[in-house]
PDB file of C-alpha atoms and ligand atoms in Angstrom:
ATOM      1  CA  MET T 181     115.343  99.319 108.682  1.00 85.00           C
ATOM      2  CA  THR T 182     112.526  96.947 107.717  1.00 90.00           C
ATOM      3  CA  GLU T 183     111.705  93.739 109.573  1.00 96.00           C
ATOM      4  CA  ILE T 184     109.205  91.237 108.164  1.00 98.00           C
ATOM      5  CA  SER T 185     107.499  88.383 109.997  1.00 98.00           C
ATOM      6  CA  VAL T 186     105.100  85.958 108.314  1.00 98.00           C
ATOM      7  CA  HIS T 187     102.439  84.061 110.255  1.00 98.00           C
ATOM      8  CA  GLU T 188     100.196  81.146 109.282  1.00 98.00           C
ATOM      9  CA  ASP T 189      96.894  83.006 109.272  1.00 98.00           C
ATOM     10  CA  ALA T 190      95.141  86.138 110.551  1.00 98.00           C
ATOM     11  CA  ASP T 191      94.677  84.795 114.075  1.00 98.00           C
ATOM     12  CA  ASP T 192      98.318  83.732 114.408  1.00 98.00           C
ATOM     13  CA  LEU T 193      99.362  87.118 112.999  1.00 98.00           C
ATOM     14  CA  ALA T 194      97.183  88.996 115.497  1.00 98.00           C
ATOM     15  CA  ARG T 195      98.366  86.887 118.459  1.00 98.00           C
ATOM     16  CA  ALA T 196     102.056  87.247 117.618  1.00 98.00           C
ATOM     17  CA  MET T 197     101.776  90.992 117.006  1.00 98.00           C
ATOM     18  CA  ALA T 198      99.761  91.481 120.192  1.00 98.00           C
ATOM     19  CA  LEU T 199     102.467  89.772 122.256  1.00 98.00           C
ATOM     20  CA  ASP T 200     105.196  91.917 120.676  1.00 98.00           C
ATOM     21  CA  LEU T 201     103.187  95.115 121.069  1.00 98.00           C
ATOM     22  CA  ALA T 202     102.348  94.432 124.724  1.00 98.00           C
ATOM     23  CA  ASP T 203     106.014  93.683 125.364  1.00 98.00           C
ATOM     24  CA  ARG T 204     107.174  96.880 123.648  1.00 98.00           C
ATOM     25  CA  LEU T 205     104.689  99.071 125.525  1.00 98.00           C
ATOM     26  CA  THR T 206     105.772  97.492 128.813  1.00 98.00           C
ATOM     27  CA  THR T 207     109.438  98.074 127.995  1.00 98.00           C
ATOM     28  CA  ILE T 208     108.801 101.743 127.216  1.00 97.00           C
ATOM     29  CA  GLN T 209     106.866 102.139 130.469  1.00 98.00           C
ATOM     30  CA  ALA T 210     109.754 100.576 132.410  1.00 97.00           C
ATOM     31  CA  THR T 211     111.840 103.620 131.420  1.00 97.00           C
ATOM     32  CA  GLY T 212     109.242 105.868 133.070  1.00 97.00           C
ATOM     33  CA  GLN T 213     107.817 107.093 129.744  1.00 96.00           C
ATOM     34  CA  VAL T 214     104.175 107.141 128.665  1.00 96.00           C
ATOM     35  CA  PRO T 215     104.146 105.250 125.332  1.00 97.00           C
ATOM     36  CA  GLN T 216     102.698 107.248 122.416  1.00 97.00           C
ATOM     37  CA  LEU T 217     100.679 104.728 120.380  1.00 98.00           C
ATOM     38  CA  VAL T 218      98.851 105.499 117.126  1.00 98.00           C
ATOM     39  CA  LEU T 219      96.019 103.136 116.209  1.00 98.00           C
ATOM     40  CA  THR T 220      94.778 102.284 112.737  1.00 98.00           C
ATOM     41  CA  GLY T 221      91.399 101.206 111.417  1.00 97.00           C
ATOM     42  CA  GLY T 222      90.743  98.106 109.368  1.00 96.00           C
ATOM     43  CA  THR T 223      89.543  94.560 109.697  1.00 96.00           C
ATOM     44  CA  ILE T 224      92.777  92.844 110.747  1.00 97.00           C
ATOM     45  CA  ALA T 225      93.448  95.733 113.162  1.00 96.00           C
ATOM     46  CA  SER T 226      90.266  94.811 114.984  1.00 97.00           C
ATOM     47  CA  THR T 227      91.466  91.220 115.312  1.00 98.00           C
ATOM     48  CA  LEU T 228      94.784  92.533 116.633  1.00 98.00           C
ATOM     49  CA  TYR T 229      93.058  94.736 119.231  1.00 98.00           C
ATOM     50  CA  ALA T 230      90.961  91.822 120.494  1.00 98.00           C
ATOM     51  CA  ALA T 231      94.109  89.708 120.884  1.00 98.00           C
ATOM     52  CA  LEU T 232      95.912  92.609 122.575  1.00 98.00           C
ATOM     53  CA  ALA T 233      93.158  92.980 125.164  1.00 97.00           C
ATOM     54  CA  ASP T 234      93.840  89.385 126.241  1.00 96.00           C
ATOM     55  CA  VAL T 235      97.600  89.859 126.689  1.00 96.00           C
ATOM     56  CA  PRO T 236      98.741  90.879 130.177  1.00 92.00           C
ATOM     57  CA  GLY T 237     101.451  93.461 130.264  1.00 87.00           C
ATOM     58  CA  PRO T 238     101.228  97.186 129.772  1.00 96.00           C
ATOM     59  CA  ASP T 239      99.582  99.506 132.281  1.00 98.00           C
ATOM     60  CA  TRP T 240      96.942 100.745 129.847  1.00 98.00           C
ATOM     61  CA  GLY T 241      96.201 103.637 132.196  1.00 98.00           C
ATOM     62  CA  ARG T 242      99.626 104.985 131.172  1.00 98.00           C
ATOM     63  CA  VAL T 243      99.454 104.633 127.379  1.00 98.00           C
ATOM     64  CA  GLU T 244      98.647 107.711 125.277  1.00 97.00           C
ATOM     65  CA  VAL T 245      96.444 106.721 122.334  1.00 97.00           C
ATOM     66  CA  TRP T 246      96.096 108.540 118.987  1.00 97.00           C
ATOM     67  CA  TRP T 247      94.600 107.618 115.636  1.00 98.00           C
ATOM     68  CA  GLY T 248      96.301 107.645 112.254  1.00 98.00           C
ATOM     69  CA  ASP T 249      93.033 108.314 110.474  1.00 98.00           C
ATOM     70  CA  GLU T 250      89.319 108.466 111.101  1.00 98.00           C
ATOM     71  CA  ARG T 251      86.146 108.494 109.149  1.00 98.00           C
ATOM     72  CA  TYR T 252      84.463 111.886 109.430  1.00 98.00           C
ATOM     73  CA  VAL T 253      81.062 110.565 110.480  1.00 98.00           C
ATOM     74  CA  ALA T 254      78.848 110.869 113.565  1.00 97.00           C
ATOM     75  CA  ALA T 255      80.553 110.084 116.858  1.00 96.00           C
ATOM     76  CA  ASP T 256      78.262 107.104 117.515  1.00 96.00           C
ATOM     77  CA  SER T 257      78.725 105.601 114.046  1.00 96.00           C
ATOM     78  CA  GLU T 258      80.018 102.043 113.928  1.00 95.00           C
ATOM     79  CA  ASP T 259      82.066 103.208 110.941  1.00 96.00           C
ATOM     80  CA  ARG T 260      84.431 105.093 113.232  1.00 98.00           C
ATOM     81  CA  ASN T 261      87.884 103.635 113.790  1.00 98.00           C
ATOM     82  CA  ASP T 262      87.748 104.702 117.435  1.00 98.00           C
ATOM     83  CA  ALA T 263      84.473 102.770 117.898  1.00 97.00           C
ATOM     84  CA  GLN T 264      86.180  99.604 116.683  1.00 96.00           C
ATOM     85  CA  ALA T 265      89.195 100.152 118.941  1.00 98.00           C
ATOM     86  CA  ARG T 266      87.060 100.883 121.998  1.00 97.00           C
ATOM     87  CA  THR T 267      84.934  97.772 121.533  1.00 96.00           C
ATOM     88  CA  ALA T 268      87.837  95.405 120.862  1.00 97.00           C
ATOM     89  CA  LEU T 269      90.415  96.903 123.211  1.00 98.00           C
ATOM     90  CA  LEU T 270      90.150 100.241 124.975  1.00 98.00           C
ATOM     91  CA  ASP T 271      86.922  99.594 126.879  1.00 97.00           C
ATOM     92  CA  ARG T 272      88.331  96.244 128.031  1.00 97.00           C
ATOM     93  CA  VAL T 273      91.735  97.317 129.345  1.00 97.00           C
ATOM     94  CA  GLY T 274      91.021 100.452 131.387  1.00 91.00           C
ATOM     95  CA  VAL T 275      92.673 103.409 129.657  1.00 96.00           C
ATOM     96  CA  ASP T 276      92.908 106.953 131.040  1.00 98.00           C
ATOM     97  CA  PRO T 277      90.367 108.975 129.019  1.00 97.00           C
ATOM     98  CA  ASP T 278      92.636 112.035 129.297  1.00 96.00           C
ATOM     99  CA  LEU T 279      95.273 110.094 127.373  1.00 96.00           C
ATOM    100  CA  VAL T 280      92.960 108.903 124.577  1.00 97.00           C
ATOM    101  CA  HIS T 281      92.618 111.332 121.672  1.00 97.00           C
ATOM    102  CA  PRO T 282      89.897 110.411 119.171  1.00 98.00           C
ATOM    103  CA  MET T 283      89.737 112.483 116.007  1.00 98.00           C
ATOM    104  CA  PRO T 284      86.769 114.921 115.757  1.00 98.00           C
ATOM    105  CA  ALA T 285      83.404 113.570 114.617  1.00 97.00           C
ATOM    106  CA  GLU T 286      81.104 115.059 112.002  1.00 96.00           C
ATOM    107  CA  ASP T 287      78.531 115.989 114.673  1.00 94.00           C
ATOM    108  CA  GLY T 288      81.169 117.491 116.933  1.00 93.00           C
ATOM    109  CA  SER T 289      82.122 121.109 117.493  1.00 92.00           C
ATOM    110  CA  CYS T 290      84.150 121.559 114.279  1.00 93.00           C
ATOM    111  CA  THR T 291      82.387 123.299 111.409  1.00 93.00           C
ATOM    112  CA  ASP T 292      83.666 120.942 108.702  1.00 96.00           C
ATOM    113  CA  VAL T 293      86.259 118.260 107.948  1.00 97.00           C
ATOM    114  CA  ASP T 294      88.993 120.840 107.251  1.00 97.00           C
ATOM    115  CA  ALA T 295      88.422 122.481 110.620  1.00 97.00           C
ATOM    116  CA  ALA T 296      88.401 119.035 112.199  1.00 98.00           C
ATOM    117  CA  ALA T 297      91.788 118.226 110.652  1.00 98.00           C
ATOM    118  CA  SER T 298      93.231 121.521 111.920  1.00 97.00           C
ATOM    119  CA  SER T 299      91.787 120.874 115.354  1.00 96.00           C
ATOM    120  CA  TYR T 300      93.442 117.473 115.593  1.00 97.00           C
ATOM    121  CA  ALA T 301      96.741 118.938 114.405  1.00 95.00           C
ATOM    122  CA  GLU T 302      96.524 121.361 117.334  1.00 94.00           C
ATOM    123  CA  THR T 303      95.841 118.464 119.699  1.00 95.00           C
ATOM    124  CA  VAL T 304      98.860 116.538 118.409  1.00 93.00           C
ATOM    125  CA  ARG T 305     101.083 119.611 118.603  1.00 88.00           C
ATOM    126  CA  GLY T 306      99.749 120.688 121.969  1.00 85.00           C
ATOM    127  CA  SER T 307     100.416 117.288 123.523  1.00 83.00           C
ATOM    128  CA  GLY T 308     104.115 118.063 123.564  1.00 70.00           C
ATOM    129  CA  ALA T 309     104.788 114.565 122.264  1.00 68.00           C
ATOM    130  CA  ASP T 310     106.731 115.662 119.228  1.00 69.00           C
ATOM    131  CA  HIS T 311     106.960 112.097 118.066  1.00 91.00           C
ATOM    132  CA  PHE T 312     105.255 108.755 118.568  1.00 97.00           C
ATOM    133  CA  ASP T 313     106.685 105.481 119.755  1.00 97.00           C
ATOM    134  CA  ILE T 314     104.650 103.121 117.579  1.00 98.00           C
ATOM    135  CA  VAL T 315     102.368 103.931 114.658  1.00 98.00           C
ATOM    136  CA  LEU T 316     100.155 101.015 113.645  1.00 98.00           C
ATOM    137  CA  LEU T 317      99.141 100.945 109.982  1.00 98.00           C
ATOM    138  CA  GLY T 318      96.897  98.715 107.939  1.00 98.00           C
ATOM    139  CA  LEU T 319      97.446  98.541 104.172  1.00 98.00           C
ATOM    140  CA  GLY T 320      94.805  98.888 101.495  1.00 98.00           C
ATOM    141  CA  PRO T 321      94.836  96.674  98.375  1.00 98.00           C
ATOM    142  CA  ASP T 322      95.818  99.851  96.491  1.00 98.00           C
ATOM    143  CA  GLY T 323      98.742 100.496  98.842  1.00 98.00           C
ATOM    144  CA  HIS T 324      97.061 103.251 100.868  1.00 98.00           C
ATOM    145  CA  VAL T 325      97.994 103.824 104.486  1.00 98.00           C
ATOM    146  CA  ALA T 326      95.788 105.702 106.944  1.00 98.00           C
ATOM    147  CA  SER T 327      93.615 107.744 104.574  1.00 98.00           C
ATOM    148  CA  LEU T 328      96.416 108.647 102.177  1.00 98.00           C
ATOM    149  CA  PHE T 329      95.318 107.171  98.846  1.00 98.00           C
ATOM    150  CA  PRO T 330      97.184 106.684  95.557  1.00 98.00           C
ATOM    151  CA  GLY T 331      97.174 109.762  93.332  1.00 97.00           C
ATOM    152  CA  SER T 332      95.771 112.008  96.054  1.00 98.00           C
ATOM    153  CA  THR T 333      97.288 115.398  96.874  1.00 98.00           C
ATOM    154  CA  GLN T 334      97.161 114.572 100.585  1.00 98.00           C
ATOM    155  CA  VAL T 335      99.924 111.962 100.105  1.00 98.00           C
ATOM    156  CA  HIS T 336     102.397 114.780  99.364  1.00 98.00           C
ATOM    157  CA  VAL T 337     101.399 117.296 102.047  1.00 98.00           C
ATOM    158  CA  GLU T 338     104.541 118.201 104.012  1.00 96.00           C
ATOM    159  CA  ASP T 339     103.579 121.394 105.845  1.00 95.00           C
ATOM    160  CA  ARG T 340     100.847 120.026 108.076  1.00 94.00           C
ATOM    161  CA  ALA T 341     100.415 117.168 110.544  1.00 96.00           C
ATOM    162  CA  VAL T 342      96.804 116.356 109.679  1.00 97.00           C
ATOM    163  CA  VAL T 343      94.780 116.639 106.476  1.00 98.00           C
ATOM    164  CA  ALA T 344      91.158 116.373 105.455  1.00 98.00           C
ATOM    165  CA  VAL T 345      90.041 113.925 102.768  1.00 98.00           C
ATOM    166  CA  THR T 346      86.727 114.474 100.984  1.00 97.00           C
ATOM    167  CA  ASP T 347      86.918 111.957  98.144  1.00 96.00           C
ATOM    168  CA  SER T 348      88.150 108.744  99.692  1.00 97.00           C
ATOM    169  CA  PRO T 349      87.831 105.842  97.228  1.00 97.00           C
ATOM    170  CA  LYS T 350      87.248 103.686 100.296  1.00 96.00           C
ATOM    171  CA  PRO T 351      83.907 104.691 101.857  1.00 96.00           C
ATOM    172  CA  PRO T 352      83.030 106.816 103.649  1.00 97.00           C
ATOM    173  CA  PRO T 353      84.353 109.657 101.488  1.00 97.00           C
ATOM    174  CA  GLN T 354      85.110 112.167 104.256  1.00 98.00           C
ATOM    175  CA  ARG T 355      88.070 111.366 106.472  1.00 98.00           C
ATOM    176  CA  ILE T 356      90.824 112.886 108.594  1.00 98.00           C
ATOM    177  CA  SER T 357      94.373 111.554 108.260  1.00 98.00           C
ATOM    178  CA  LEU T 358      97.797 112.142 109.704  1.00 97.00           C
ATOM    179  CA  THR T 359     100.150 113.227 106.925  1.00 97.00           C
ATOM    180  CA  MET T 360     103.180 111.244 105.808  1.00 98.00           C
ATOM    181  CA  PRO T 361     105.659 113.460 107.750  1.00 96.00           C
ATOM    182  CA  CYS T 362     103.524 113.036 110.874  1.00 96.00           C
ATOM    183  CA  LEU T 363     103.248 109.265 110.413  1.00 97.00           C
ATOM    184  CA  ASN T 364     107.022 109.142 110.008  1.00 97.00           C
ATOM    185  CA  ARG T 365     107.657 111.087 113.228  1.00 96.00           C
ATOM    186  CA  THR T 366     107.813 107.876 115.200  1.00 97.00           C
ATOM    187  CA  GLU T 367     110.344 105.417 116.551  1.00 97.00           C
ATOM    188  CA  GLU T 368     108.694 102.647 114.537  1.00 98.00           C
ATOM    189  CA  VAL T 369     105.800 101.916 112.187  1.00 98.00           C
ATOM    190  CA  TRP T 370     104.196  98.485 112.610  1.00 98.00           C
ATOM    191  CA  PHE T 371     102.185  97.301 109.609  1.00 98.00           C
ATOM    192  CA  VAL T 372      99.472  94.677 110.092  1.00 98.00           C
ATOM    193  CA  VAL T 373      98.373  93.067 106.825  1.00 98.00           C
ATOM    194  CA  SER T 374      96.333  89.935 106.178  1.00 98.00           C
ATOM    195  CA  GLY T 375      95.025  88.119 103.108  1.00 98.00           C
ATOM    196  CA  GLU T 376      96.037  87.306  99.554  1.00 98.00           C
ATOM    197  CA  GLY T 377      94.140  90.389  98.384  1.00 98.00           C
ATOM    198  CA  LYS T 378      96.914  92.506  99.878  1.00 98.00           C
ATOM    199  CA  ALA T 379      99.837  90.490  98.439  1.00 98.00           C
ATOM    200  CA  ASP T 380     100.356  92.793  95.455  1.00 98.00           C
ATOM    201  CA  ALA T 381     100.205  95.929  97.625  1.00 98.00           C
ATOM    202  CA  VAL T 382     102.687  94.386 100.086  1.00 98.00           C
ATOM    203  CA  ALA T 383     105.077  93.481  97.261  1.00 98.00           C
ATOM    204  CA  ARG T 384     104.813  96.982  95.762  1.00 98.00           C
ATOM    205  CA  SER T 385     105.268  98.604  99.179  1.00 98.00           C
ATOM    206  CA  LEU T 386     108.454  96.630  99.849  1.00 97.00           C
ATOM    207  CA  SER T 387     109.965  96.798  96.364  1.00 95.00           C
ATOM    208  CA  SER T 388     112.529  99.401  95.322  1.00 91.00           C
ATOM    209  CA  GLU T 389     110.414 100.244  92.269  1.00 91.00           C
ATOM    210  CA  GLY T 390     107.472 102.609  91.943  1.00 94.00           C
ATOM    211  CA  THR T 391     106.469 105.936  93.431  1.00 97.00           C
ATOM    212  CA  VAL T 392     104.803 107.054  96.631  1.00 98.00           C
ATOM    213  CA  ALA T 393     101.980 108.467  94.531  1.00 98.00           C
ATOM    214  CA  GLN T 394     101.333 104.982  93.157  1.00 98.00           C
ATOM    215  CA  THR T 395     101.823 103.163  96.486  1.00 98.00           C
ATOM    216  CA  PRO T 396     101.566 105.534  99.460  1.00 98.00           C
ATOM    217  CA  ALA T 397     102.969 102.897 101.857  1.00 98.00           C
ATOM    218  CA  ARG T 398     106.311 103.582 100.146  1.00 98.00           C
ATOM    219  CA  GLY T 399     106.224 106.998 101.784  1.00 97.00           C
ATOM    220  CA  ILE T 400     106.811 105.391 105.179  1.00 98.00           C
ATOM    221  CA  THR T 401     110.517 105.959 105.840  1.00 97.00           C
ATOM    222  CA  ALA T 402     110.510 105.270 109.584  1.00 97.00           C
ATOM    223  CA  THR T 403     111.912 102.001 110.895  1.00 97.00           C
ATOM    224  CA  SER T 404     109.200  99.508 110.009  1.00 98.00           C
ATOM    225  CA  ARG T 405     108.019  96.092 111.094  1.00 98.00           C
ATOM    226  CA  TRP T 406     105.683  94.188 108.777  1.00 98.00           C
ATOM    227  CA  TYR T 407     103.391  91.616 110.382  1.00 98.00           C
ATOM    228  CA  LEU T 408     101.950  89.515 107.545  1.00 98.00           C
ATOM    229  CA  ASP T 409     100.068  86.284 107.183  1.00 98.00           C
ATOM    230  CA  THR T 410     101.036  83.803 104.434  1.00 98.00           C
ATOM    231  CA  GLY T 411      98.413  85.232 102.054  1.00 98.00           C
ATOM    232  CA  ALA T 412      99.643  88.797 102.348  1.00 98.00           C
ATOM    233  CA  ALA T 413     103.259  87.617 101.985  1.00 98.00           C
ATOM    234  CA  SER T 414     102.572  85.327  99.029  1.00 98.00           C
ATOM    235  CA  LEU T 415     104.232  87.583  96.421  1.00 98.00           C
ATOM    236  CA  LEU T 416     107.393  88.325  98.390  1.00 96.00           C
TER     237      LEU T 416
HETATM  238  C1  6PG V 288      90.512 103.001 107.424  1.00 96.49           C
HETATM  239  C2  6PG V 288      91.866 102.447 107.744  1.00 96.49           C
HETATM  240  C3  6PG V 288      92.583 102.014 106.504  1.00 96.49           C
HETATM  241  C4  6PG V 288      92.803 100.527 106.680  1.00 96.49           C
HETATM  242  C5  6PG V 288      93.181  99.853 105.387  1.00 96.49           C
HETATM  243  C6  6PG V 288      93.179  98.327 105.569  1.00 96.49           C
HETATM  244  O1  6PG V 288      90.088 103.967 108.063  1.00 96.49           O
HETATM  245  O2  6PG V 288      89.851 102.399 106.578  1.00 96.49           O
HETATM  246  O3  6PG V 288      92.622 103.171 108.567  1.00 96.49           O
HETATM  247  O4  6PG V 288      93.805 102.661 106.276  1.00 96.49           O
HETATM  248  O5  6PG V 288      93.822 100.306 107.652  1.00 96.49           O
HETATM  249  O6  6PG V 288      92.223 100.222 104.404  1.00 96.49           O
HETATM  250  O7  6PG V 288      91.900  97.936 105.961  1.00 96.49           O
HETATM  251  P1  6PG V 288      91.531  96.343 106.032  1.00 96.49           P
HETATM  252  O8  6PG V 288      92.511  95.765 107.021  1.00 96.49           O
HETATM  253  O9  6PG V 288      90.107  96.309 106.506  1.00 96.49           O
HETATM  254  O10 6PG V 288      91.721  95.821 104.641  1.00 96.49           O
END
């Protein structure tokens, strides 16, 4: 099932999505579960996180946090998706560090990006959470999700949960990404997409035409919610 909501602009989009996300996390917690939340990188994601930090609701000390992809750079690099999430959200809401799982950094203990991908796959597997509750995804203008890019072999990997990327067309080149099967092992995927520059990718992602190789977002088969602003929705 796919649900689409369109909001006036990026700020309205972020505020509306933050309210829904806080509400969903709270609802999951009310059942006694620890919500399994996968964060994305990206510009509009940062706006979402800032809005989310201002919304009362979930007990952030009981939310388990993962990443869908990460740039394989030094741990203190501002380029890291976890750096962006910590600044905008995690450092402001009081999470339990034992429940926050950043992907390995280039200056960490892994020998290279392949080893780092394998290490994170072990972490995901070892957590016992064999599926997520909500996977957040941004969308590239080329239709990429996480660090799964059009025409790349990583888009089609089925036998692993996490892959290494060494030739990302979106800098930096080295990245770690959850695979499509892993991204789909979730109750829901929530897309957050802003701006006219994404309108074509949104239309291609939601059409019945085209291949996953051309538009990786089409590989998301989990129940999805699309949070768009008017620019991103302008070709629907
Ligand atoms: C990354 C992101 C990537 C991002 C999209 C959209 O590491 O770069 O995870 O998948 O979500 O490229 O990014 P923008 O919202 O900045 O366009």
